[in-house]
mmCIF file of C-alpha atoms in Angstrom:
data_model
loop_
_atom_site.group_PDB
_atom_site.id
_atom_site.type_symbol
_atom_site.label_atom_id
_atom_site.label_comp_id
_atom_site.label_asym_id
_atom_site.label_seq_id
_atom_site.Cartn_x
_atom_site.Cartn_y
_atom_site.Cartn_z
ATOM 1 C CA MET A 1 -68.037 -121.183 -30.069
ATOM 2 C CA GLU A 2 -65.539 -118.831 -31.681
ATOM 3 C CA ALA A 3 -68.330 -116.401 -32.547
ATOM 4 C CA VAL A 4 -69.340 -116.157 -28.883
ATOM 5 C CA ALA A 5 -65.751 -115.584 -27.761
ATOM 6 C CA GLN A 6 -65.262 -112.953 -30.456
ATOM 7 C CA LYS A 7 -68.497 -111.215 -29.437
ATOM 8 C CA VAL A 8 -67.444 -111.134 -25.771
ATOM 9 C CA MET A 9 -63.931 -109.901 -26.554
ATOM 10 C CA SER A 10 -65.248 -107.246 -28.929
ATOM 11 C CA GLY A 11 -66.890 -105.477 -25.952
ATOM 12 C CA PHE A 12 -63.682 -105.525 -23.876
ATOM 13 C CA SER A 13 -61.872 -102.220 -23.509
ATOM 14 C CA LEU A 14 -59.824 -101.490 -20.382
ATOM 15 C CA ASP A 15 -60.914 -98.273 -18.676
ATOM 16 C CA ALA A 16 -59.644 -97.260 -15.210
ATOM 17 C CA GLY A 17 -62.293 -94.543 -14.900
ATOM 18 C CA PRO A 18 -64.689 -96.635 -12.776
ATOM 19 C CA LEU A 19 -62.000 -96.877 -10.073
ATOM 20 C CA LYS A 20 -62.670 -93.180 -9.388
ATOM 21 C CA GLU A 21 -66.315 -93.955 -8.668
ATOM 22 C CA PRO A 22 -67.363 -95.455 -5.315
ATOM 23 C CA LEU A 23 -68.586 -98.687 -6.897
ATOM 24 C CA GLY A 24 -65.231 -99.520 -8.507
ATOM 25 C CA PHE A 25 -63.073 -98.057 -5.733
ATOM 26 C CA ILE A 26 -64.763 -100.061 -2.987
ATOM 27 C CA ARG A 27 -64.613 -103.214 -5.115
ATOM 28 C CA ALA A 28 -60.846 -102.697 -5.561
ATOM 29 C CA LEU A 29 -60.454 -102.272 -1.795
ATOM 30 C CA GLU A 30 -62.443 -105.463 -1.214
ATOM 31 C CA TRP A 31 -60.176 -107.251 -3.680
ATOM 32 C CA ILE A 32 -57.042 -106.124 -1.795
ATOM 33 C CA PHE A 33 -58.504 -106.954 1.633
ATOM 34 C CA SER A 34 -59.571 -110.415 0.466
ATOM 35 C CA ILE A 35 -55.983 -111.121 -0.568
ATOM 36 C CA PHE A 36 -54.764 -110.081 2.881
ATOM 37 C CA ALA A 37 -57.498 -112.110 4.570
ATOM 38 C CA PHE A 38 -56.633 -115.515 3.173
ATOM 39 C CA ALA A 39 -52.892 -114.834 2.836
ATOM 40 C CA THR A 40 -52.375 -113.890 6.472
ATOM 41 C CA ALA A 41 -54.391 -116.825 7.804
ATOM 42 C CA GLY A 42 -52.751 -119.310 5.433
ATOM 43 C CA VAL A 43 -49.176 -118.490 6.404
ATOM 44 C CA TYR A 44 -49.672 -117.909 10.141
ATOM 45 C CA SER A 45 -47.683 -120.030 12.561
ATOM 46 C CA GLY A 46 -47.401 -119.829 16.306
ATOM 47 C CA ARG A 47 -45.586 -121.352 19.222
ATOM 48 C CA SER A 48 -46.541 -122.200 22.767
ATOM 49 C CA SER A 49 -43.673 -122.486 25.214
ATOM 50 C CA SER A 50 -43.260 -123.245 28.874
ATOM 51 C CA ILE A 51 -40.458 -123.675 31.368
ATOM 52 C CA VAL A 52 -40.185 -126.764 33.598
ATOM 53 C CA GLN A 53 -38.002 -126.962 36.696
ATOM 54 C CA CYS A 54 -38.181 -129.912 39.019
ATOM 55 C CA PRO A 55 -37.891 -129.125 42.756
ATOM 56 C CA SER A 56 -34.982 -131.550 43.241
ATOM 57 C CA GLU A 57 -32.954 -130.210 40.278
ATOM 58 C CA THR A 58 -31.529 -126.830 39.367
ATOM 59 C CA LYS A 59 -31.727 -127.513 35.659
ATOM 60 C CA VAL A 60 -34.406 -125.553 33.739
ATOM 61 C CA ILE A 61 -35.992 -127.178 30.666
ATOM 62 C CA ASN A 62 -37.725 -125.190 27.895
ATOM 63 C CA ILE A 63 -40.642 -126.898 26.163
ATOM 64 C CA ASN A 64 -41.837 -125.611 22.795
ATOM 65 C CA ALA A 65 -44.903 -126.657 20.788
ATOM 66 C CA SER A 66 -45.223 -125.136 17.305
ATOM 67 C CA PHE A 67 -48.455 -125.026 15.281
ATOM 68 C CA ALA A 68 -49.497 -123.614 11.897
ATOM 69 C CA TYR A 69 -52.464 -122.903 9.587
ATOM 70 C CA PRO A 70 -54.919 -125.750 9.871
ATOM 71 C CA PHE A 71 -54.820 -125.159 13.682
ATOM 72 C CA ARG A 72 -55.425 -128.772 14.599
ATOM 73 C CA LEU A 73 -53.856 -128.237 17.997
ATOM 74 C CA ASN A 74 -54.873 -131.648 19.289
ATOM 75 C CA MET A 75 -52.464 -133.147 16.724
ATOM 76 C CA VAL A 76 -49.436 -131.108 17.910
ATOM 77 C CA GLU A 77 -47.228 -133.280 20.092
ATOM 78 C CA TYR A 78 -44.608 -132.066 22.546
ATOM 79 C CA LYS A 79 -42.456 -133.892 25.102
ATOM 80 C CA VAL A 80 -42.571 -133.100 28.817
ATOM 81 C CA PRO A 81 -39.964 -134.527 31.241
ATOM 82 C CA THR A 82 -41.118 -136.152 34.444
ATOM 83 C CA CYS A 83 -39.445 -135.129 37.669
ATOM 84 C CA ASN A 84 -39.366 -138.667 39.120
ATOM 85 C CA ASN A 85 -37.110 -140.496 36.678
ATOM 86 C CA GLY A 86 -36.429 -137.932 33.920
ATOM 87 C CA THR A 87 -38.276 -139.771 31.153
ATOM 88 C CA LEU A 88 -40.124 -137.807 28.466
ATOM 89 C CA VAL A 89 -43.908 -138.076 28.243
ATOM 90 C CA SER A 90 -45.858 -137.114 25.124
ATOM 91 C CA GLN A 91 -48.482 -134.416 25.585
ATOM 92 C CA TYR A 92 -50.810 -132.687 23.095
ATOM 93 C CA LEU A 93 -52.186 -129.178 22.865
ATOM 94 C CA ILE A 94 -55.923 -128.755 23.428
ATOM 95 C CA GLY A 95 -58.412 -127.762 20.717
ATOM 96 C CA ASP A 96 -59.195 -128.192 17.042
ATOM 97 C CA TYR A 97 -59.825 -124.869 15.323
ATOM 98 C CA SER A 98 -59.329 -126.112 11.777
ATOM 99 C CA SER A 99 -62.950 -125.735 10.650
ATOM 100 C CA SER A 100 -63.100 -122.046 11.593
ATOM 101 C CA ALA A 101 -59.736 -121.307 10.003
ATOM 102 C CA GLU A 102 -60.539 -123.204 6.801
ATOM 103 C CA PHE A 103 -63.921 -121.463 6.557
ATOM 104 C CA PHE A 104 -62.244 -118.057 6.945
ATOM 105 C CA VAL A 105 -59.708 -118.853 4.226
ATOM 106 C CA SER A 106 -62.376 -120.214 1.868
ATOM 107 C CA VAL A 107 -64.525 -117.080 2.331
ATOM 108 C CA GLY A 108 -61.433 -115.006 1.546
ATOM 109 C CA VAL A 109 -60.774 -117.003 -1.617
ATOM 110 C CA PHE A 110 -64.397 -116.715 -2.776
ATOM 111 C CA ALA A 111 -64.361 -112.963 -2.045
ATOM 112 C CA PHE A 112 -61.173 -112.671 -4.101
ATOM 113 C CA LEU A 113 -62.731 -114.528 -7.041
ATOM 114 C CA TYR A 114 -65.964 -112.505 -6.873
ATOM 115 C CA CYS A 115 -64.112 -109.188 -6.669
ATOM 116 C CA SER A 116 -61.838 -110.202 -9.542
ATOM 117 C CA ALA A 117 -64.822 -111.046 -11.741
ATOM 118 C CA THR A 118 -66.673 -107.836 -10.928
ATOM 119 C CA LEU A 119 -63.547 -105.733 -11.457
ATOM 120 C CA VAL A 120 -63.137 -107.289 -14.898
ATOM 121 C CA LEU A 121 -66.781 -106.437 -15.553
ATOM 122 C CA TYR A 122 -66.445 -102.857 -14.283
ATOM 123 C CA LEU A 123 -63.077 -102.056 -15.849
ATOM 124 C CA GLY A 124 -63.146 -104.114 -19.028
ATOM 125 C CA PHE A 125 -66.772 -104.121 -20.050
ATOM 126 C CA GLN A 126 -67.856 -100.691 -18.777
ATOM 127 C CA ASN A 127 -69.319 -99.667 -22.132
ATOM 128 C CA VAL A 128 -71.399 -102.860 -22.345
ATOM 129 C CA TYR A 129 -72.285 -102.546 -18.646
ATOM 130 C CA ARG A 130 -73.694 -99.033 -19.119
ATOM 131 C CA GLN A 131 -75.606 -99.847 -22.340
ATOM 132 C CA THR A 132 -77.520 -102.890 -21.116
ATOM 133 C CA SER A 133 -80.092 -102.966 -18.362
ATOM 134 C CA ARG A 134 -79.340 -106.550 -17.282
ATOM 135 C CA GLY A 135 -75.898 -105.934 -15.756
ATOM 136 C CA PRO A 136 -76.802 -103.259 -13.211
ATOM 137 C CA ILE A 137 -79.900 -105.142 -12.056
ATOM 138 C CA VAL A 138 -77.862 -108.287 -11.392
ATOM 139 C CA VAL A 139 -74.981 -106.519 -9.621
ATOM 140 C CA SER A 140 -76.827 -103.869 -7.596
ATOM 141 C CA VAL A 141 -79.594 -104.097 -5.040
ATOM 142 C CA PRO A 142 -83.259 -103.461 -5.865
ATOM 143 C CA GLY A 143 -84.247 -99.845 -5.442
ATOM 144 C CA ASP A 144 -80.870 -98.530 -6.545
ATOM 145 C CA PRO A 145 -81.352 -94.837 -7.434
ATOM 146 C CA ARG A 146 -79.189 -95.264 -10.551
ATOM 147 C CA LEU A 147 -81.770 -97.611 -12.071
ATOM 148 C CA PRO A 148 -85.034 -96.476 -13.596
ATOM 149 C CA PRO A 149 -87.939 -97.237 -11.254
ATOM 150 C CA SER A 150 -89.934 -100.296 -12.111
ATOM 151 C CA PRO A 151 -92.429 -102.326 -10.094
ATOM 152 C CA SER A 152 -90.017 -105.251 -9.747
ATOM 153 C CA THR A 153 -86.923 -103.305 -8.645
ATOM 154 C CA SER A 154 -88.268 -100.262 -6.799
ATOM 155 C CA LEU A 155 -88.739 -100.242 -3.046
ATOM 156 C CA TYR A 156 -90.740 -97.006 -3.244
ATOM 157 C CA PRO A 157 -94.186 -98.638 -2.931
ATOM 158 C CA LEU A 158 -93.073 -100.472 0.226
ATOM 159 C CA PHE A 159 -92.144 -97.301 2.095
ATOM 160 C CA ASN A 160 -94.732 -94.885 0.618
ATOM 161 C CA PRO A 161 -97.886 -96.874 -0.065
ATOM 162 C CA PRO A 162 -100.686 -95.029 -1.826
ATOM 163 C CA LEU A 163 -103.493 -93.814 0.414
ATOM 164 C CA SER A 164 -106.656 -95.815 0.294
ATOM 165 C CA PRO A 165 -109.821 -93.950 -0.802
ATOM 166 C CA LEU A 166 -111.348 -94.356 2.679
ATOM 167 C CA LEU A 167 -108.304 -92.886 4.394
ATOM 168 C CA SER A 168 -107.990 -89.989 1.958
ATOM 169 C CA SER A 169 -111.699 -89.124 2.419
ATOM 170 C CA SER A 170 -111.321 -89.193 6.207
ATOM 171 C CA LEU A 171 -108.369 -86.811 5.976
ATOM 172 C CA SER A 172 -110.594 -84.285 4.244
ATOM 173 C CA LEU A 173 -112.738 -84.128 7.409
ATOM 174 C CA PHE A 174 -109.847 -82.488 9.260
ATOM 175 C CA PRO A 175 -108.540 -79.725 7.023
ATOM 176 C CA LEU A 176 -105.260 -78.074 7.874
ATOM 177 C CA ALA A 177 -106.622 -74.528 7.607
ATOM 178 C CA PRO A 178 -109.901 -73.690 9.327
ATOM 179 C CA SER A 179 -112.666 -72.764 6.958
ATOM 180 C CA SER A 180 -114.720 -70.849 9.549
ATOM 181 C CA PRO A 181 -113.533 -67.974 11.762
ATOM 182 C CA PRO A 182 -112.390 -68.871 15.273
ATOM 183 C CA LEU A 183 -115.049 -68.864 18.018
ATOM 184 C CA ILE A 184 -113.064 -66.640 20.394
ATOM 185 C CA ARG A 185 -112.236 -63.244 19.025
ATOM 186 C CA PRO A 186 -109.582 -61.053 20.534
ATOM 187 C CA PRO A 187 -110.880 -57.819 22.190
#
């Protein structure tokens, strides 16, 4: 176990050079934006307020209902006075948006973890990353122009298929330049 850890740490050397390249720069921006994504949703709080004035009274009553991150609005209780006898009645906000908010925060956390891992790979193990062919194939998409073309990773055959023998022989029937002189000659 110690030999594996020593082998991994022996390839680590911090280099900020990849941050000047688009791959590292965009990954650093994604890392920052992922922090903002889950941090802003996790600390958000809001308030819904209304003013109640009964027709028989001149007194104005402010009603406030505060809510925060999980956004389970149907669990937020607020008291509303009745105009008949002045008693307070419990009311609840409408809606449960917790699943959408929790999904957004979890995607932000996973994006943060992924960007952190790839930044460690790009910045700390750049020399190992450039020497091996396994790293770039795993991280980048197939057909990446930085990779050598191979049948498994190149998209070239999909977009430029080779001509079949029948098609290439039929193209020779219609040459681009005429081989005989034109039938109509100028005077």
